Amino acid sequence: MSVVSFNKEKTMQASEPTVKTVPAKPVVAVVKPLSTTATAAAPLLQKRGAWAATAKRVFEWLLPPVTGLLIFAAIWATVSALTQGLPGPVKTWQSAVELFSDPFYINNPNDMGIGWNILNSLKRVATGFALAAVVGIPMGFVIGRYTFMSRMAAPVISLLKPVSPLAWLPIGLLVFKAANPAAIWVIFITAVWPMIINTAVGVSKVPQDYMNVAKVLNLSEWKIVTKILLPYVMPYMMTGVRLSIGAAWLVIVAAEMLTGGVGIGFWVWDEWNNLNVEHIIIAIFIVGIVGLLLEQCLVLVAKRYSYE
Amino acid sequence: MTNNMMQDRYVLIENVNMTFQTKKGSFQALKDINLNIREGEFISIIGHSGCGKSTVLNLIAGLLQPTEGYLFCAGREIAKPGPERAVVFQNHSLLPWLTCFENVYLAVERVFGDTEGQTQLAERTRAALELVGLSHAVEKRPNEISGGMKQRVGIARALAMEPKVLLLDEPFGALDALTRAGLQDELMAIMSRSGCTAVMVTHDVDEAVLLSDRIVMMTNGPAATIGEILEVDLPRPRKRLELVEDPAYTHLRSEVLKFLYERHAKKAA
Ligand SMILES: Nc1ncnc2c1ncn2[C@@H]1O[C@H](COP(=O)(O)OP(=O)(O)OP(=O)(O)O)[C@@H](O)[C@H]1O
Ligand SMILES: [Mg+2]
């Protein structure tokens, strides 16, 4: 028997029990399918020329959303033609052009341009949201890290989380005795739950392996938080932040309708009292577009801060 | 305890029982474990999957506390993990958001940060990575390097702490045979230079015989214990190709195989 074959037989026998270690690897393999689609597209590029392929891709990318929007506009136009009082797309567009020709005028405190209204709403959302982050994220860390804290917080959170944030408005008015802080308070309540919960879930999911590393290296609590917990939890936290900014923006319209002042929600209410339906429809679009932009900004931030 | 006794019984495991509390009730993993490890000795723990090898290692590391019995290291009871006992984890356990350098630096900083400046710490980190032949990958992240390289970083991280005892949990289990052989040779060289005590969990009979001074063979769980201890008196330095034809080596190897597959064969699950 030659040395080589003897060696081979040995390793085969000896490595028999190690079969169970195989699952450690697949993580790397997940990446592969992406590259196969890329190579499949390559011959296509050569055949039809780069330009045609790009045009095709843009077309494929653009066609469905444009079609969707056109269908939406068509239904809207039909409904408005059949009913009375609901303005159609063209009329709304004209009104929007006029409205945005001078977004930042100030006639008196109750009559300001649409730009001011949007900015004021954004300011409230930003304030309430920032407060929620300052309170919610550290709380999430503590709750996720210590079982005692999580058991302590569980009943309170599960009791309060399903309550509509608007139900907190009267409490806000009562405590702060003013409309603006009460609206900010409502945004705070809206935004704080997703931040607490997502951060806590992230912290509690930190793999035991990493915590074992922390124990074996005897890392200080500060190092554990900055070098292990924070980087691991960042994606979870960003999900929480994204959910809460969406919800906050959703709620601000309703809150402002109730509190008054300058803001997109109050503006909608005002235009309803003026029976200016075009403006209400425009407001719906504004709220939608701003909400979309907010979320997209946060998606970009999230990508920037995830380690993968 | 005299100095001599300390050297002979550097790591001491006395009547250790380990019972886990699980949802289905209590589960006794280890029973009556007794082991003395000499200073500078290389011990392998071998046994079938699930018998409790990792549990023994985690007990020595201080990550687990025994339900009964005592563990000592250098005459002091093991109460929690400490820098004199470094661990190389089975799945490398590198932090994916840190570079290789930063991963090792984290350990170095913790052990020597109080007494040394930043340049010295960085110097130590680089030296440790150079020791395992990774100078070129210092700034890479773990997901940018191969499995073998990750395992090397894990070893570098442990060695950089200048531990008295190195604990290795199937350090090469996930690697292919060629990479594994290369790393085994490197580990042997490093251990003979550093002279530190080592306890390694393994599934690989050849690995155990090649590297160890003694092989601890464990019976199957539940309530697993030490079945036999095999002295490996092959002279060092050992060369794997020469050993293949050495009758003493072949004998030791078959002893381990007989223990595992005859006396304590595991029924296929
Ligand atoms: N934290 C725990 N809680 C409950 N049971 C555990 C725990 N850790 C280990 N066990 C049990 O103890 C036994 C020994 O586990 P251990 O991980 O030490 O085995 P092992 O010999 O290292 O196995 P392998 O070779 O597969 O790594 C197993 O039956 C396992 O299910
Ligand atoms: Mg194990």
Coordinates of C-alpha atoms and ligand atoms in Angstrom, one line a residue:
Chain A
M1 CA 0.0 0.0 0.0
S2 CA 1.5 3.4 -1.0
V3 CA 1.8 6.2 1.5
V4 CA -0.7 8.4 -0.4
S5 CA -3.5 5.9 -0.6
F6 CA -3.0 4.9 3.0
N7 CA -3.3 8.6 4.0
K8 CA -6.5 9.0 2.0
E9 CA -8.2 6.1 3.6
K10 CA -7.3 7.4 7.0
T11 CA -8.7 10.8 6.4
M12 CA -11.9 9.4 5.1
Q13 CA -12.4 7.3 8.2
A14 CA -11.4 9.9 10.6
S15 CA -13.4 12.6 9.1
E16 CA -16.6 10.6 9.2
P17 CA -17.9 12.0 12.5
T18 CA -17.2 15.6 11.3
V19 CA -20.2 15.5 8.9
K20 CA -22.3 17.6 11.2
T21 CA -20.0 20.6 10.9
V22 CA -21.0 21.1 7.2
P23 CA -23.9 23.4 7.9
A24 CA -21.4 26.1 9.0
K25 CA -20.7 26.8 5.4
P26 CA -23.9 27.6 3.4
V27 CA -23.8 31.2 4.4
V28 CA -21.3 31.9 1.6
A29 CA -23.2 29.9 -1.0
V30 CA -26.3 32.2 -0.7
V31 CA -24.5 34.9 -2.7
K32 CA -24.2 32.7 -5.8
P33 CA -27.6 32.9 -7.5
L34 CA -27.1 36.6 -8.1
S35 CA -24.0 36.2 -10.3
T36 CA -25.8 33.6 -12.5
T37 CA -28.4 36.1 -13.5
A38 CA -25.7 38.6 -14.3
T39 CA -23.9 36.1 -16.6
A40 CA -27.1 35.1 -18.2
A41 CA -27.6 38.7 -19.3
A42 CA -24.1 39.0 -20.8
P43 CA -24.7 37.1 -24.1
L44 CA -27.8 39.2 -24.6
L45 CA -25.8 42.3 -24.4
Q46 CA -23.4 41.2 -27.0
K47 CA -26.1 40.1 -29.5
R48 CA -28.3 43.2 -29.6
G49 CA -25.8 45.8 -28.6
A50 CA -25.5 47.6 -25.3
W51 CA -27.8 50.4 -26.2
A52 CA -30.8 48.2 -27.1
A53 CA -30.3 46.3 -23.9
T54 CA -30.3 49.4 -21.8
A55 CA -33.4 50.7 -23.5
K56 CA -35.1 47.4 -22.9
R57 CA -34.2 47.5 -19.2
V58 CA -35.4 51.0 -18.7
F59 CA -38.6 50.1 -20.5
E60 CA -39.2 47.1 -18.3
W61 CA -38.4 49.1 -15.3
L62 CA -40.6 52.1 -16.2
L63 CA -43.5 50.5 -18.0
P64 CA -45.4 48.9 -15.1
P65 CA -45.3 51.8 -12.7
V66 CA -46.3 54.3 -15.4
T67 CA -49.2 52.0 -16.5
G68 CA -50.3 51.8 -12.9
L69 CA -50.4 55.5 -12.4
L70 CA -52.2 56.0 -15.7
I71 CA -54.9 53.4 -14.8
F72 CA -55.3 55.2 -11.4
A73 CA -55.7 58.6 -13.2
A74 CA -58.2 57.1 -15.6
I75 CA -60.4 55.6 -12.8
W76 CA -60.2 58.9 -10.9
A77 CA -61.2 60.9 -14.1
T78 CA -64.1 58.5 -14.7
V79 CA -65.4 58.7 -11.1
S80 CA -65.1 62.5 -11.1
A81 CA -67.0 62.7 -14.5
L82 CA -69.8 60.6 -13.1
T83 CA -70.2 62.3 -9.8
Q84 CA -70.6 65.9 -8.8
G85 CA -68.2 67.8 -6.7
L86 CA -65.1 65.6 -7.1
P87 CA -62.6 67.4 -9.3
G88 CA -60.8 65.4 -12.0
P89 CA -57.0 65.1 -12.5
V90 CA -56.7 68.0 -14.9
K91 CA -58.5 70.5 -12.7
T92 CA -56.5 69.3 -9.7
W93 CA -53.2 69.7 -11.6
Q94 CA -54.1 73.2 -12.5
S95 CA -55.0 74.0 -9.0
A96 CA -51.7 72.5 -7.8
V97 CA -49.6 74.5 -10.2
E98 CA -51.3 77.6 -8.9
L99 CA -50.8 76.6 -5.3
F100 CA -47.1 75.8 -5.7
S101 CA -46.4 79.0 -7.6
D102 CA -46.2 80.8 -4.2
P103 CA -45.7 78.2 -1.5
F104 CA -44.2 80.5 1.1
Y105 CA -46.5 83.5 1.5
I106 CA -47.7 84.7 4.9
N107 CA -51.0 86.7 5.0
N108 CA -51.7 86.2 8.7
P109 CA -51.0 83.4 11.2
N110 CA -54.0 81.5 10.0
D111 CA -53.3 81.9 6.3
M112 CA -49.8 80.8 5.2
G113 CA -48.4 79.2 2.0
I114 CA -48.5 75.4 1.6
G115 CA -44.7 75.2 2.0
W116 CA -45.0 76.6 5.6
N117 CA -47.7 74.1 6.4
I118 CA -45.6 71.2 5.2
L119 CA -42.5 72.5 7.0
N120 CA -44.4 72.9 10.3
S121 CA -45.8 69.4 10.1
L122 CA -42.3 68.1 9.4
K123 CA -40.9 70.0 12.3
R124 CA -43.4 68.4 14.7
V125 CA -42.7 65.0 13.3
A126 CA -39.0 65.6 13.6
T127 CA -39.2 66.7 17.2
G128 CA -41.5 63.9 18.4
F129 CA -39.5 61.4 16.4
A130 CA -36.2 62.6 17.8
L131 CA -37.5 62.5 21.4
A132 CA -38.8 59.0 20.7
A133 CA -35.4 57.9 19.4
V134 CA -33.6 59.4 22.5
V135 CA -36.0 57.6 24.8
G136 CA -36.9 54.4 22.8
I137 CA -33.5 53.2 21.6
P138 CA -31.7 53.1 25.0
M139 CA -34.8 51.6 26.5
G140 CA -34.8 49.0 23.8
F141 CA -31.2 48.2 24.7
V142 CA -31.9 47.8 28.4
I143 CA -35.0 45.7 27.8
G144 CA -33.2 43.4 25.3
R145 CA -30.2 43.0 27.5
Y146 CA -31.7 42.2 30.8
T147 CA -34.4 39.5 31.2
F148 CA -35.7 41.2 34.4
M149 CA -36.2 44.5 32.5
S150 CA -37.9 42.8 29.6
R151 CA -40.3 40.9 31.9
M152 CA -41.0 44.1 33.7
A153 CA -41.7 46.1 30.6
A154 CA -43.7 43.4 28.8
P155 CA -47.1 44.0 30.4
V156 CA -46.9 47.8 30.1
I157 CA -45.8 47.7 26.5
S158 CA -48.3 45.1 25.3
L159 CA -51.1 47.0 27.1
L160 CA -50.2 50.4 25.6
K161 CA -49.0 49.5 22.1
P162 CA -52.4 48.7 20.6
V163 CA -53.9 52.0 21.7
S164 CA -54.3 54.5 18.9
P165 CA -51.8 57.3 19.5
L166 CA -54.6 59.9 19.0
A167 CA -56.2 58.7 22.3
W168 CA -53.2 60.2 24.0
L169 CA -54.0 63.7 22.6
P170 CA -56.3 64.8 25.4
I171 CA -53.6 63.7 28.0
G172 CA -51.1 65.8 26.1
L173 CA -53.4 68.8 26.0
L174 CA -54.1 68.4 29.7
V175 CA -50.5 68.1 30.7
F176 CA -48.9 70.6 28.3
K177 CA -51.9 73.0 28.1
A178 CA -51.0 73.9 24.5
A179 CA -51.8 72.4 21.1
N180 CA -48.2 72.2 19.6
P181 CA -46.6 70.2 22.4
A182 CA -49.6 68.0 22.5
A183 CA -49.2 67.2 18.8
I184 CA -45.5 66.5 19.3
W185 CA -46.5 64.2 22.3
V186 CA -48.8 62.2 20.1
I187 CA -46.0 61.8 17.5
F188 CA -43.6 60.7 20.3
I189 CA -46.1 58.0 21.5
T190 CA -46.5 56.8 17.9
A191 CA -42.8 56.6 17.2
V192 CA -41.6 55.2 20.5
W193 CA -43.1 51.7 20.4
P194 CA -41.5 50.5 17.2
M195 CA -38.2 51.8 18.3
I196 CA -38.3 50.2 21.7
I197 CA -39.5 46.9 20.4
N198 CA -37.3 46.5 17.3
T199 CA -34.2 47.5 19.3
A200 CA -35.0 45.1 22.1
V201 CA -35.6 42.3 19.6
G202 CA -32.3 43.0 17.9
V203 CA -30.4 43.0 21.2
S204 CA -32.1 39.8 22.4
K205 CA -31.1 38.1 19.1
V206 CA -27.4 38.8 19.3
P207 CA -25.9 35.3 18.7
Q208 CA -24.6 33.5 21.8
D209 CA -21.3 33.1 20.0
Y210 CA -20.6 36.8 20.0
M211 CA -21.6 37.1 23.7
N212 CA -19.2 34.2 24.4
V213 CA -16.5 36.1 22.7
A214 CA -17.3 39.1 24.9
K215 CA -17.2 36.9 28.0
V216 CA -13.9 35.1 27.1
L217 CA -12.3 38.4 26.3
N218 CA -13.8 39.9 29.4
L219 CA -15.0 43.0 27.6
S220 CA -16.3 46.0 29.5
E221 CA -20.0 46.8 29.3
W222 CA -19.1 49.8 27.1
K223 CA -17.1 47.7 24.7
I224 CA -19.9 45.1 24.5
V225 CA -22.4 47.8 23.6
T226 CA -20.2 49.6 21.1
K227 CA -18.3 46.7 19.5
I228 CA -20.9 44.0 19.6
L229 CA -24.5 45.1 20.4
L230 CA -24.7 48.3 18.4
P231 CA -23.3 47.0 15.1
Y232 CA -25.4 43.9 15.4
V233 CA -28.6 45.7 16.3
M234 CA -28.2 48.5 13.8
P235 CA -30.3 46.9 11.1
Y236 CA -33.1 46.1 13.6
M237 CA -32.9 49.6 14.9
M238 CA -33.2 51.0 11.4
T239 CA -36.3 48.9 10.8
G240 CA -37.8 50.4 13.9
V241 CA -36.9 53.9 12.9
R242 CA -38.4 53.3 9.4
L243 CA -41.6 51.9 10.8
S244 CA -41.9 54.8 13.3
I245 CA -41.3 57.6 10.8
G246 CA -44.0 56.1 8.6
A247 CA -46.4 55.8 11.4
A248 CA -45.6 59.3 12.7
W249 CA -46.2 60.9 9.4
L250 CA -49.5 58.9 9.1
V251 CA -50.6 60.2 12.5
I252 CA -49.6 63.9 12.2
V253 CA -52.4 64.7 9.7
A254 CA -55.1 63.4 12.1
A255 CA -53.4 65.0 15.2
E256 CA -53.2 68.4 13.5
M257 CA -56.8 68.2 12.3
L258 CA -57.7 68.0 16.0
T259 CA -55.2 70.6 17.4
G260 CA -55.3 73.3 14.7
G261 CA -52.4 75.7 14.0
V262 CA -50.2 75.6 11.0
G263 CA -49.6 72.2 9.4
I264 CA -50.7 70.0 6.6
G265 CA -53.4 68.3 8.7
F266 CA -55.0 71.5 9.8
W267 CA -54.7 72.8 6.2
V268 CA -56.8 69.9 5.0
W269 CA -59.4 70.6 7.6
D270 CA -59.4 74.3 6.7
E271 CA -59.8 73.6 3.0
W272 CA -62.7 71.2 3.8
N273 CA -64.4 74.1 5.6
N274 CA -63.7 76.2 2.6
L275 CA -65.1 73.4 0.5
N276 CA -61.9 73.5 -1.7
V277 CA -61.9 69.8 -2.7
E278 CA -59.0 70.2 -5.2
H279 CA -56.8 71.3 -2.3
I280 CA -57.8 68.3 -0.2
I281 CA -56.8 66.0 -3.1
I282 CA -53.5 67.8 -3.5
A283 CA -52.9 67.4 0.3
I284 CA -53.4 63.7 -0.1
F285 CA -50.8 63.6 -2.7
I286 CA -48.4 65.8 -0.7
V287 CA -48.8 63.6 2.4
G288 CA -48.1 60.5 0.2
I289 CA -45.1 61.9 -1.5
V290 CA -43.5 63.4 1.6
G291 CA -44.0 60.1 3.4
L292 CA -42.4 58.2 0.5
L293 CA -39.4 60.5 0.6
L294 CA -39.0 60.2 4.3
E295 CA -38.9 56.5 4.1
Q296 CA -36.6 56.4 1.2
C297 CA -34.1 58.7 3.0
L298 CA -34.1 56.3 5.9
V299 CA -33.6 53.3 3.6
L300 CA -30.5 55.1 2.3
V301 CA -29.3 55.8 5.9
A302 CA -30.0 52.2 6.9
K303 CA -27.8 50.9 3.9
R304 CA -25.1 53.3 4.9
Y305 CA -24.9 51.9 8.5
S306 CA -25.4 48.2 8.0
Y307 CA -22.1 46.3 8.0
E308 CA -22.9 43.8 5.2
Chain B
M1 CA 0.6 23.8 47.0
T2 CA 4.3 23.5 46.0
N3 CA 5.5 24.8 42.7
N4 CA 6.2 21.3 41.5
M5 CA 2.7 20.1 42.2
M6 CA 1.3 23.2 40.5
Q7 CA 3.2 22.3 37.3
D8 CA 1.9 18.7 37.4
R9 CA -1.7 19.8 38.1
Y10 CA -1.9 23.0 36.2
V11 CA -5.5 22.5 35.2
L12 CA -7.4 20.4 37.7
I13 CA -10.9 18.9 37.1
E14 CA -12.3 17.3 40.3
N15 CA -15.4 15.2 40.4
V16 CA -17.3 17.4 38.0
N17 CA -20.9 16.7 37.2
M18 CA -22.8 18.8 34.8
T19 CA -26.6 18.8 34.6
F20 CA -28.5 21.1 32.2
Q21 CA -32.0 22.3 33.0
T22 CA -34.0 22.1 29.9
K23 CA -37.6 22.5 29.0
K24 CA -38.1 18.7 29.1
G25 CA -36.5 18.5 32.5
S26 CA -33.0 18.1 33.7
F27 CA -30.3 16.4 31.5
Q28 CA -27.1 15.1 32.9
A29 CA -24.4 15.7 30.3
L30 CA -21.3 14.9 32.3
K31 CA -20.6 12.6 35.3
D32 CA -17.6 12.2 37.5
I33 CA -15.0 14.0 35.3
N34 CA -11.5 13.9 36.8
L35 CA -8.5 15.2 35.0
N36 CA -5.1 16.7 35.8
I37 CA -3.3 18.6 33.1
R38 CA 0.4 19.3 33.4
E39 CA 1.7 22.7 32.5
G40 CA 2.7 22.8 28.8
E41 CA 0.8 19.7 28.0
F42 CA -1.2 19.2 24.9
I43 CA -4.5 17.4 25.6
S44 CA -7.0 16.2 23.0
I45 CA -10.6 15.4 24.0
I46 CA -12.2 13.0 21.5
G47 CA -15.6 11.3 21.6
H48 CA -18.7 10.9 19.6
S49 CA -20.9 13.9 18.7
G50 CA -23.0 15.2 21.5
C51 CA -21.1 13.4 24.3
G52 CA -20.1 16.6 26.1
K53 CA -16.7 17.6 24.7
S54 CA -17.7 21.2 24.3
T55 CA -19.2 21.2 27.7
V56 CA -15.9 20.2 29.3
L57 CA -14.1 22.9 27.3
N58 CA -16.6 25.5 28.3
L59 CA -16.2 24.5 31.9
I60 CA -12.5 25.1 31.8
A61 CA -13.1 28.3 29.9
G62 CA -15.4 29.4 32.7
L63 CA -18.3 29.9 30.4
L64 CA -20.2 27.3 32.3
Q65 CA -20.3 26.5 36.0
P66 CA -20.3 22.8 37.1
T67 CA -23.4 21.6 39.0
E68 CA -21.0 19.6 41.2
G69 CA -17.3 19.4 41.6
Y70 CA -14.5 21.9 41.1
L71 CA -12.2 23.2 38.4
F72 CA -8.9 24.9 39.1
C73 CA -6.3 26.6 37.0
A74 CA -2.9 27.4 38.4
G75 CA -4.2 26.7 41.8
R76 CA -7.1 29.0 41.7
E77 CA -10.7 28.0 41.2
I78 CA -12.2 28.8 37.8
A79 CA -15.2 31.1 38.5
K80 CA -15.4 33.0 35.2
P81 CA -13.6 33.4 31.9
G82 CA -10.2 35.0 32.2
P83 CA -7.5 36.2 29.8
E84 CA -5.1 33.4 31.0
R85 CA -7.5 30.9 29.3
A86 CA -8.1 31.9 25.6
V87 CA -10.6 30.1 23.5
V88 CA -10.6 29.3 19.8
F89 CA -14.2 28.7 18.9
Q90 CA -15.4 26.0 16.5
N91 CA -17.0 28.5 14.2
H92 CA -14.3 31.2 14.5
S93 CA -16.8 33.6 16.1
L94 CA -15.1 36.7 14.5
L95 CA -17.1 39.9 14.6
P96 CA -18.2 40.4 11.0
W97 CA -18.2 44.2 11.2
L98 CA -14.6 44.4 12.3
T99 CA -11.5 43.9 10.2
C100 CA -9.1 41.1 11.1
F101 CA -6.9 43.6 12.7
E102 CA -9.7 45.1 14.8
N103 CA -10.9 41.6 15.8
V104 CA -7.5 40.8 17.3
Y105 CA -7.0 44.3 18.6
L106 CA -10.1 44.0 20.7
A107 CA -8.5 41.1 22.6
V108 CA -5.1 42.7 22.8
E109 CA -6.5 46.0 24.1
R110 CA -8.4 44.2 26.8
V111 CA -5.4 42.3 28.1
F112 CA -2.6 44.8 27.7
G113 CA -4.5 48.1 27.4
D114 CA -3.8 49.2 30.9
T115 CA 0.0 48.9 30.7
E116 CA 0.8 49.6 27.1
G117 CA 0.3 52.4 24.6
Q118 CA -1.6 52.3 21.3
T119 CA 1.5 51.7 19.1
Q120 CA 2.6 48.8 21.3
L121 CA -0.9 47.3 21.1
A122 CA -1.0 47.7 17.4
E123 CA 2.4 46.1 17.2
R124 CA 1.2 43.1 19.2
T125 CA -1.8 42.7 17.0
R126 CA 0.3 42.8 13.8
A127 CA 2.8 40.3 15.3
A128 CA -0.1 37.9 16.2
L129 CA -1.5 38.1 12.6
E130 CA 2.0 37.6 11.2
L131 CA 2.5 34.5 13.4
V132 CA -0.4 32.8 11.6
G133 CA 0.7 34.1 8.2
L134 CA -2.0 36.7 7.7
S135 CA -0.1 39.9 7.3
H136 CA -1.6 40.5 3.9
A137 CA -5.2 40.3 5.1
V138 CA -5.0 42.7 8.1
E139 CA -7.5 45.1 6.8
K140 CA -10.0 42.6 5.4
R141 CA -13.4 41.8 6.9
P142 CA -14.1 38.1 7.9
N143 CA -16.6 37.7 5.0
E144 CA -13.8 38.6 2.6
I145 CA -11.5 35.8 3.6
S146 CA -11.6 32.0 3.4
G147 CA -12.7 29.6 6.1
G148 CA -9.1 28.6 6.8
M149 CA -8.0 32.2 7.1
K150 CA -10.9 33.0 9.5
Q151 CA -9.8 30.2 11.7
R152 CA -6.3 31.6 11.7
V153 CA -7.6 35.0 12.8
G154 CA -9.4 33.2 15.6
I155 CA -6.1 31.5 16.6
A156 CA -4.2 34.8 16.3
R157 CA -6.8 36.5 18.6
A158 CA -6.4 33.8 21.2
L159 CA -2.6 33.7 21.0
A160 CA -2.3 37.5 21.1
M161 CA -3.7 37.4 24.6
E162 CA -0.6 35.4 25.6
P163 CA -2.7 32.9 27.5
K164 CA -1.4 30.2 29.9
V165 CA -4.0 27.8 28.6
L166 CA -5.3 27.6 25.0
L167 CA -8.7 26.0 24.6
L168 CA -9.6 24.9 21.1
D169 CA -13.1 23.6 20.2
E170 CA -12.8 21.6 17.0
P171 CA -10.6 24.4 15.6
F172 CA -10.2 22.8 12.1
G173 CA -13.5 20.9 11.9
A174 CA -15.0 22.9 9.2
L175 CA -11.9 22.9 7.0
D176 CA -10.9 20.7 4.1
A177 CA -8.2 18.1 4.7
L178 CA -5.4 20.0 3.1
T179 CA -6.0 23.3 4.8
R180 CA -6.4 21.4 8.1
A181 CA -3.1 19.6 7.7
G182 CA -1.3 22.9 7.1
L183 CA -2.9 24.5 10.1
Q184 CA -2.1 21.5 12.3
D185 CA 1.6 21.8 11.4
E186 CA 1.5 25.6 12.2
L187 CA -0.2 25.0 15.5
M188 CA 2.4 22.4 16.5
A189 CA 5.2 24.9 15.7
I190 CA 3.5 27.7 17.5
M191 CA 2.8 25.6 20.6
S192 CA 6.3 24.3 20.8
R193 CA 7.6 27.9 20.7
S194 CA 5.1 29.4 23.2
G195 CA 5.1 26.4 25.5
C196 CA 1.5 27.0 26.7
T197 CA -0.9 24.4 27.8
A198 CA -3.6 23.4 25.3
V199 CA -6.8 21.5 25.4
M200 CA -8.3 20.7 22.1
V201 CA -11.6 19.1 21.2
T202 CA -11.6 17.1 18.0
H203 CA -13.4 14.5 16.0
D204 CA -10.3 13.6 14.0
V205 CA -8.3 10.6 15.2
D206 CA -5.2 11.6 13.2
E207 CA -5.3 15.1 14.5
A208 CA -5.5 13.9 18.1
V209 CA -2.5 11.5 17.7
L210 CA -0.4 14.0 15.8
L211 CA -0.8 16.9 18.2
S212 CA -1.4 15.5 21.6
D213 CA 0.7 14.4 24.6
R214 CA -2.4 12.6 25.9
I215 CA -5.7 11.8 24.4
V216 CA -8.8 11.9 26.6
M217 CA -11.5 9.6 25.2
M218 CA -15.0 10.1 26.3
T219 CA -17.8 7.7 26.6
N220 CA -21.2 8.4 25.0
G221 CA -23.7 10.6 26.7
P222 CA -26.0 11.0 28.6
A223 CA -23.9 11.1 31.8
A224 CA -20.7 10.9 29.7
T225 CA -17.4 10.4 31.5
I226 CA -13.8 9.9 30.7
G227 CA -13.5 6.3 29.3
E228 CA -9.7 6.1 28.8
I229 CA -6.7 8.3 28.6
L230 CA -4.1 7.4 26.1
E231 CA -0.4 8.6 26.5
V232 CA 1.1 9.6 23.2
D233 CA 4.8 9.2 23.7
L234 CA 5.9 10.0 20.1
P235 CA 9.0 12.2 20.1
R236 CA 8.7 15.8 19.1
P237 CA 9.0 17.5 16.7
R238 CA 6.6 15.2 14.8
K239 CA 6.5 15.0 11.1
R240 CA 3.3 13.8 9.6
L241 CA 4.8 11.9 6.7
E242 CA 7.4 10.1 8.8
L243 CA 4.7 9.2 11.4
V244 CA 2.5 7.5 8.7
E245 CA 5.1 4.6 8.6
D246 CA 5.8 4.6 12.3
P247 CA 4.4 1.5 13.9
A248 CA 4.0 3.3 17.3
Y249 CA 1.8 5.9 15.6
T250 CA -0.3 3.2 13.8
H251 CA -0.7 1.4 17.1
L252 CA -1.9 4.6 18.9
R253 CA -4.2 5.4 16.1
S254 CA -5.9 2.0 16.1
E255 CA -6.2 2.2 19.9
V256 CA -8.3 5.4 19.6
L257 CA -10.3 3.9 16.7
K258 CA -11.0 0.7 18.7
F259 CA -12.2 2.8 21.6
L260 CA -14.5 4.8 19.4
Y261 CA -15.9 2.2 17.1
E262 CA -15.7 -1.0 19.1
R263 CA -16.1 -0.4 22.8
H264 CA -18.1 2.8 22.5
A265 CA -19.6 2.6 19.1
K266 CA -22.5 5.0 18.6
K267 CA -25.6 3.6 17.2
A268 CA -26.6 5.4 14.0
A269 CA -29.2 7.9 15.0
Ligands
LIG1 N1 -26.9 24.8 27.3 C1 -27.4 23.5 27.2 N2 -28.6 23.2 27.7 C2 -29.1 22.0 27.6 N3 -28.4 20.9 27.1 C3 -27.2 21.1 26.7 C4 -26.6 22.5 26.7 N4 -25.3 22.4 26.2 C5 -25.2 21.1 25.8 N5 -26.2 20.4 26.1 C6 -26.4 18.9 25.9 O1 -25.2 18.3 26.5 C7 -24.8 17.3 25.6 C8 -23.3 17.5 25.3 O2 -23.2 18.7 24.5 P1 -21.8 19.2 23.9 O3 -22.1 20.4 23.1 O4 -20.8 19.3 25.0 O5 -21.4 17.9 23.0 P2 -20.2 17.8 22.1 O6 -19.5 16.5 22.5 O7 -19.4 19.0 22.0 O8 -20.8 17.5 20.7 P3 -20.3 17.9 19.2 O9 -19.2 17.0 18.9 O10 -21.5 17.6 18.4 O11 -19.9 19.3 19.3 C9 -25.6 17.3 24.4 O12 -26.6 16.2 24.5 C10 -26.3 18.6 24.4 O13 -27.7 18.4 23.9
MG2 MG -19.0 20.5 20.5

